CSV table of C-alpha atoms in Angstrom, one decimal:
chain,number,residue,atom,x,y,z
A,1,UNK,CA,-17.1,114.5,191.6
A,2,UNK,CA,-16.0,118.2,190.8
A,3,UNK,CA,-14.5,121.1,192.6
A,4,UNK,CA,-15.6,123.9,190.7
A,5,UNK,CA,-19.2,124.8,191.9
A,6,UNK,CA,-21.5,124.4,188.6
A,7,UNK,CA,-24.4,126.7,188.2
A,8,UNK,CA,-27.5,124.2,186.4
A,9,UNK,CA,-30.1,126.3,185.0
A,10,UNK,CA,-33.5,123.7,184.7
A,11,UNK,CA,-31.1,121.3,185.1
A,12,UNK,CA,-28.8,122.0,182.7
A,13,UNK,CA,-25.4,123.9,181.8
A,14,UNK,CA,-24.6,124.7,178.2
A,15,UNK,CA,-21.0,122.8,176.8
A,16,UNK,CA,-19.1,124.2,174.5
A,17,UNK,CA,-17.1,121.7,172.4
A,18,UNK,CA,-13.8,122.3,170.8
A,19,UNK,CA,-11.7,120.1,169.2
A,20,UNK,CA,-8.3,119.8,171.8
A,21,UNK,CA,-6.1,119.4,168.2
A,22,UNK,CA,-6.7,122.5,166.0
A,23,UNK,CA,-9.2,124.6,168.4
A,24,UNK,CA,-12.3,124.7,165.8
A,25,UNK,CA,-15.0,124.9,167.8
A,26,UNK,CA,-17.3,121.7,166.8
A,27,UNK,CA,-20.9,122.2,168.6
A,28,UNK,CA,-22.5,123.5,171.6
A,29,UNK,CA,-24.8,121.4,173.7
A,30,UNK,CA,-26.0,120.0,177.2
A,31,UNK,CA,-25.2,118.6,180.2
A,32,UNK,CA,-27.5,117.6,183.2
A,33,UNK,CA,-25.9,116.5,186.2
A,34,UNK,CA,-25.8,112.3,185.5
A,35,UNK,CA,-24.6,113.4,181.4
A,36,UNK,CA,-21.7,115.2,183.3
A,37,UNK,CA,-21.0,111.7,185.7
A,38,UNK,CA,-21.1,109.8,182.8
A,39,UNK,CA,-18.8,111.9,181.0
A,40,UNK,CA,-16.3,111.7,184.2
A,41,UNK,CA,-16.3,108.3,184.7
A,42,UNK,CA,-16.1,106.9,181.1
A,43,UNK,CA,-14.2,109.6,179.4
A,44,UNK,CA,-16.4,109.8,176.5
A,45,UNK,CA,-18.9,113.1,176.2
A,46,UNK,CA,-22.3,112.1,177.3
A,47,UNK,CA,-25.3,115.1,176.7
A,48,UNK,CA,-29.0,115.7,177.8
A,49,UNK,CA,-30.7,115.9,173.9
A,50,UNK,CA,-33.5,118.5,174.9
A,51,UNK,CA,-35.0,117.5,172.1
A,52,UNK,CA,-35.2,113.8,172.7
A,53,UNK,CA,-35.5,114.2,176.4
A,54,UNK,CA,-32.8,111.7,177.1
A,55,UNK,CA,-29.3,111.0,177.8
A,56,UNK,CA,-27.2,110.8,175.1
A,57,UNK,CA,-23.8,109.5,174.6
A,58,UNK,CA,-22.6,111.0,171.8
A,59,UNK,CA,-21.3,108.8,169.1
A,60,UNK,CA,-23.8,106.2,170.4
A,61,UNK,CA,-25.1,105.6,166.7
A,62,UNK,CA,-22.7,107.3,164.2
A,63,UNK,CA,-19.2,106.1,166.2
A,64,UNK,CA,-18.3,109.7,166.3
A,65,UNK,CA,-17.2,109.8,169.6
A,66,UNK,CA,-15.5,112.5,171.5
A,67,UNK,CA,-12.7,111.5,173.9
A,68,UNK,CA,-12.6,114.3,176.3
A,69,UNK,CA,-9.3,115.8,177.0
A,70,UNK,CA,-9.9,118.6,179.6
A,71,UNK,CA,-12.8,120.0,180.7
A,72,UNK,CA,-12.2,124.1,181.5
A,73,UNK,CA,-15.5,125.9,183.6
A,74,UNK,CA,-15.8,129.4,183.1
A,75,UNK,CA,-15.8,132.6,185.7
A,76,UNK,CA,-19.5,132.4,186.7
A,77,UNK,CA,-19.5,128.6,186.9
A,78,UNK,CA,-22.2,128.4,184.8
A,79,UNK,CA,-20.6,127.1,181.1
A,80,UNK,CA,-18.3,124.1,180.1
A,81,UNK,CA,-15.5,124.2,177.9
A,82,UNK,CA,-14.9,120.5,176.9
A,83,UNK,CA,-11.6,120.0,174.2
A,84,UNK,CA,-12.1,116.8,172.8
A,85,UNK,CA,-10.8,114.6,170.4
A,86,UNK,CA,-13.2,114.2,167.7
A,87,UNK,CA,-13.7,110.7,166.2
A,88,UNK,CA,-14.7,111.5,162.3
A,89,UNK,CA,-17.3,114.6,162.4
A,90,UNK,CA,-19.3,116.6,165.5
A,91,UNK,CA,-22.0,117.5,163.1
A,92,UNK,CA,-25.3,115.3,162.4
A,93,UNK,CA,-25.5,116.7,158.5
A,94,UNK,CA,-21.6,115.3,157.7
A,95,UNK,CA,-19.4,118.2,159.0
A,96,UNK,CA,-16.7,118.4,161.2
A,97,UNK,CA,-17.9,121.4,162.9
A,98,UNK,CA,-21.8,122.4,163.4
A,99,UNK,CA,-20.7,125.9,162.5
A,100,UNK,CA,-19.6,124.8,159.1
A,101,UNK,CA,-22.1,128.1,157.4
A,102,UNK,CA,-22.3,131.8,157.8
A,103,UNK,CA,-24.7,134.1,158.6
A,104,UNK,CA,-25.4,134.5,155.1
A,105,UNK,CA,-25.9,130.4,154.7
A,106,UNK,CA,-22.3,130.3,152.8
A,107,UNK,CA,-20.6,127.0,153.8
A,108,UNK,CA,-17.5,127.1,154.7
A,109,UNK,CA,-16.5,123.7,155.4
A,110,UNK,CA,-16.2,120.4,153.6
A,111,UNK,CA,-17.9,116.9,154.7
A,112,UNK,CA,-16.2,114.7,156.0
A,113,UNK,CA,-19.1,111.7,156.4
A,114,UNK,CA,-22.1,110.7,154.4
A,115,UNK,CA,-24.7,111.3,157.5
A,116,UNK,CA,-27.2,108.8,155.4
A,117,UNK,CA,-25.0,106.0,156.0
A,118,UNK,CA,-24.4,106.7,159.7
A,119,UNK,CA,-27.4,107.5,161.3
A,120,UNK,CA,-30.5,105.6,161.1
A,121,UNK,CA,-32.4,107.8,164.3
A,122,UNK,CA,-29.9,109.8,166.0
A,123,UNK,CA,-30.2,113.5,165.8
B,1,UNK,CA,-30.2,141.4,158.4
B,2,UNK,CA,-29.6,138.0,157.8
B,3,UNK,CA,-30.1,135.2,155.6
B,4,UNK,CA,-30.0,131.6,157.8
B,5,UNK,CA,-32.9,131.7,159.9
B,6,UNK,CA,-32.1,132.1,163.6
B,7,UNK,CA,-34.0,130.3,166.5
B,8,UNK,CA,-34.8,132.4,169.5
B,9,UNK,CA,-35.7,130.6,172.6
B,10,UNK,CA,-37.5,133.0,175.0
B,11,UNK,CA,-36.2,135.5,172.6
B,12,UNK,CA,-32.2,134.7,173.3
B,13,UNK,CA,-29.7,132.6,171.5
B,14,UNK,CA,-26.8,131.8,172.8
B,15,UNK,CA,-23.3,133.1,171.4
B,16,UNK,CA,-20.1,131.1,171.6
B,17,UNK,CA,-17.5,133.7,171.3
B,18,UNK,CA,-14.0,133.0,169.8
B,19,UNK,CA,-10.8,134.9,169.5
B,20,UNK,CA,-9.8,135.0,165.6
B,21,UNK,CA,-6.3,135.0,166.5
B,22,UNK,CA,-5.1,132.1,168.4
B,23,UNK,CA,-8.7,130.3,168.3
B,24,UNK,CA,-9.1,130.4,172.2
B,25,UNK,CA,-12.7,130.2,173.6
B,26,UNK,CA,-13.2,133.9,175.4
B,27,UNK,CA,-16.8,133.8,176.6
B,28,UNK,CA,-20.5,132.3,176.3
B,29,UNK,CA,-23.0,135.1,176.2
B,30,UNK,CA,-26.5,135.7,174.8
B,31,UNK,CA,-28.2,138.1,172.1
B,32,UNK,CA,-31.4,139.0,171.9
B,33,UNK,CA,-32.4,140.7,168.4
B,34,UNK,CA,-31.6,143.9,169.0
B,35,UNK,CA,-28.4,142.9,170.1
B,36,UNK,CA,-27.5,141.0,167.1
B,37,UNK,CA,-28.9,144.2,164.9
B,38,UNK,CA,-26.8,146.5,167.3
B,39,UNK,CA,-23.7,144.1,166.6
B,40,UNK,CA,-24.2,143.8,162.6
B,41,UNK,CA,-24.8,147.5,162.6
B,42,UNK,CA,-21.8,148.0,163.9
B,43,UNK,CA,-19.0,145.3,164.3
B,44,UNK,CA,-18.7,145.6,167.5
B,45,UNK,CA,-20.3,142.8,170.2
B,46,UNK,CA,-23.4,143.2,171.7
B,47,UNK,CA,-25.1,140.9,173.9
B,48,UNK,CA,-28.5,140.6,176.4
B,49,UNK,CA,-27.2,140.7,179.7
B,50,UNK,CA,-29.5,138.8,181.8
B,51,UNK,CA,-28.3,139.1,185.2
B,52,UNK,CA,-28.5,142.9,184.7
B,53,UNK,CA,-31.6,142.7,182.3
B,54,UNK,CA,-30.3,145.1,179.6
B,55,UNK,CA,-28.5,145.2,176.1
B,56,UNK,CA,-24.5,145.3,176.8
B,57,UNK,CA,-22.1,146.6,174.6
B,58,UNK,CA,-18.9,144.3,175.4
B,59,UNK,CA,-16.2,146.6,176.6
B,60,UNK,CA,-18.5,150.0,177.1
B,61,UNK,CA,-17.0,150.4,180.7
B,62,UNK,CA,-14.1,147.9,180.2
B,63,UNK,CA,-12.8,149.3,176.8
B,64,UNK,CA,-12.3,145.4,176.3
B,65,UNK,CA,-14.4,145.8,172.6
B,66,UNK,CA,-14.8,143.3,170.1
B,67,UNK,CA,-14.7,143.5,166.6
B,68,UNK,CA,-16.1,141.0,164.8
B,69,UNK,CA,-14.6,139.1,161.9
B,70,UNK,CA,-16.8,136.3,161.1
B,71,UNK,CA,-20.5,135.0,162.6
B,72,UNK,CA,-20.8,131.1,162.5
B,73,UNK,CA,-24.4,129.5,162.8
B,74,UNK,CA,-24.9,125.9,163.8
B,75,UNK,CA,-27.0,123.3,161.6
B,76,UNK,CA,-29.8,123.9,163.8
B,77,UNK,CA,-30.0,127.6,163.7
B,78,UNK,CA,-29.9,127.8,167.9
B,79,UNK,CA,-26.2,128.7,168.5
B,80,UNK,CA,-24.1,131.8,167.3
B,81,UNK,CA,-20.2,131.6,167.1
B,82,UNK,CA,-19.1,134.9,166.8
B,83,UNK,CA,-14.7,135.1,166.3
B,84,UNK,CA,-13.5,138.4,167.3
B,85,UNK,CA,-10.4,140.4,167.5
B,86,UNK,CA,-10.5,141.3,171.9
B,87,UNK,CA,-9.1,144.1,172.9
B,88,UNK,CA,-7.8,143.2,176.7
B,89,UNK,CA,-9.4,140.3,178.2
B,90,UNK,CA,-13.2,139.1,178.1
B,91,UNK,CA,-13.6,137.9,181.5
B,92,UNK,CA,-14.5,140.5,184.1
B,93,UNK,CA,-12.1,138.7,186.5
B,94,UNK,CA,-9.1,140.0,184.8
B,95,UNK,CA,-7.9,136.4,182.3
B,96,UNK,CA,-8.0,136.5,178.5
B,97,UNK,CA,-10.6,134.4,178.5
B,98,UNK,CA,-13.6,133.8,181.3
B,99,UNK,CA,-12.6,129.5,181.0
B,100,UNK,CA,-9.5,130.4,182.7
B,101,UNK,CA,-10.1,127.6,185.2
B,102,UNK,CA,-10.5,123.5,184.8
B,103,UNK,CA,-13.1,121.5,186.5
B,104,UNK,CA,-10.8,121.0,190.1
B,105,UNK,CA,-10.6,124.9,190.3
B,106,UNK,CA,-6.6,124.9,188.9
B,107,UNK,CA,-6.0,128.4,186.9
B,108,UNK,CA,-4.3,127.8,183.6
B,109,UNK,CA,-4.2,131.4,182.6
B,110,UNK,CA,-2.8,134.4,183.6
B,111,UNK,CA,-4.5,137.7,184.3
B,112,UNK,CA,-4.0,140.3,181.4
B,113,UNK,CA,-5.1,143.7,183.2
B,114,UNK,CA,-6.8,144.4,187.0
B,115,UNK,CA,-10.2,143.9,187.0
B,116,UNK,CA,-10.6,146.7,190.0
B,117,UNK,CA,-8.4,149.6,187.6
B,118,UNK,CA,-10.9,148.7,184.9
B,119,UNK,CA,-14.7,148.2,186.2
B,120,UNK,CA,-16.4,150.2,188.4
B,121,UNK,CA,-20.0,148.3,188.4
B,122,UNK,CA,-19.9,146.3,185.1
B,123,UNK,CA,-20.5,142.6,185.1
């Protein structure tokens, strides 16, 4: 399934998500060992929701799917770098990017969907 | 210090860290409080190591500092994105960045400086 020996921690190993076409940096989440499987054998970037407590394969309710691209692992072995290509926005409240705000709460980004009209649960 | 409320999780929060330049991925690290105080304070990143269990001023043995130009937050308030100028490389094995690898083990970077002329106990 993979060559590079992944550190879980609980479980998991965080995933950094950047967008393969102009490098922004779109969300971090979560893997657990069947989210990464899924996410080799279909393609599309699947996620443990911590929150939810279940799989998750992202775009499931909002189409915003992420077709993954490459998949980098870094020195320790213990963080994914997935570049994607984003289907409309990463971001559950209508941004491309989660990290559409600064420290000081200035946003610094535009939305690109109305989240009311594609989420009924999700997120 | 800050004006978007930041969520700890057994006091860390994870940091996605980004080079302002050419918008490569460098590193994933954590801060604890202090750190993010040390690295506002100063503009230069700080983190919580936790393998070593102490507050880490990127580069202090290296001289691979980073400034920082911009902090991100992400809509949930759990995940820092920090983009820096790096002097050097981040990774402590010598690449630009630490996701110098892809999931089969192929290296798709080159090293920038020798990680044994550079550390003597560090990371």
């Amino acid at each position: 399934m993979k060559d590079v020996d992944l550190k879980f921690s609980d479980g998991l190993i965080p995933v950094i998500v950047q967008d393969v076409e102009n490098e922004e940096v779109l969300m971090m989440a979560y893997m657990n060992e069947e989210a990464l499987k899924r996410t080799l054998d279909t393609g599309k970037a699947h996620y443990w929701s911590r929150s939810r407590g279940k799989l998750w394969l992202k775009g499931e309710e909002s189409g915003n799917f992420q077709s993954v691209r490459e998949i980098r692992v870094d020195c320790d072995g213990d963080t994914i770098l997935l570049k994607v290509k984003q289907i409309g926005g990463a971001c559950h409240k209508g941004y491309r990017s989660c990290f559409y705000r600064r420290m000081n709460g200035d946003i610094v980004s535009e939305k690109v969907f109305d989240p009311s009209k594609v989420y009924r649960g999700e997120n």
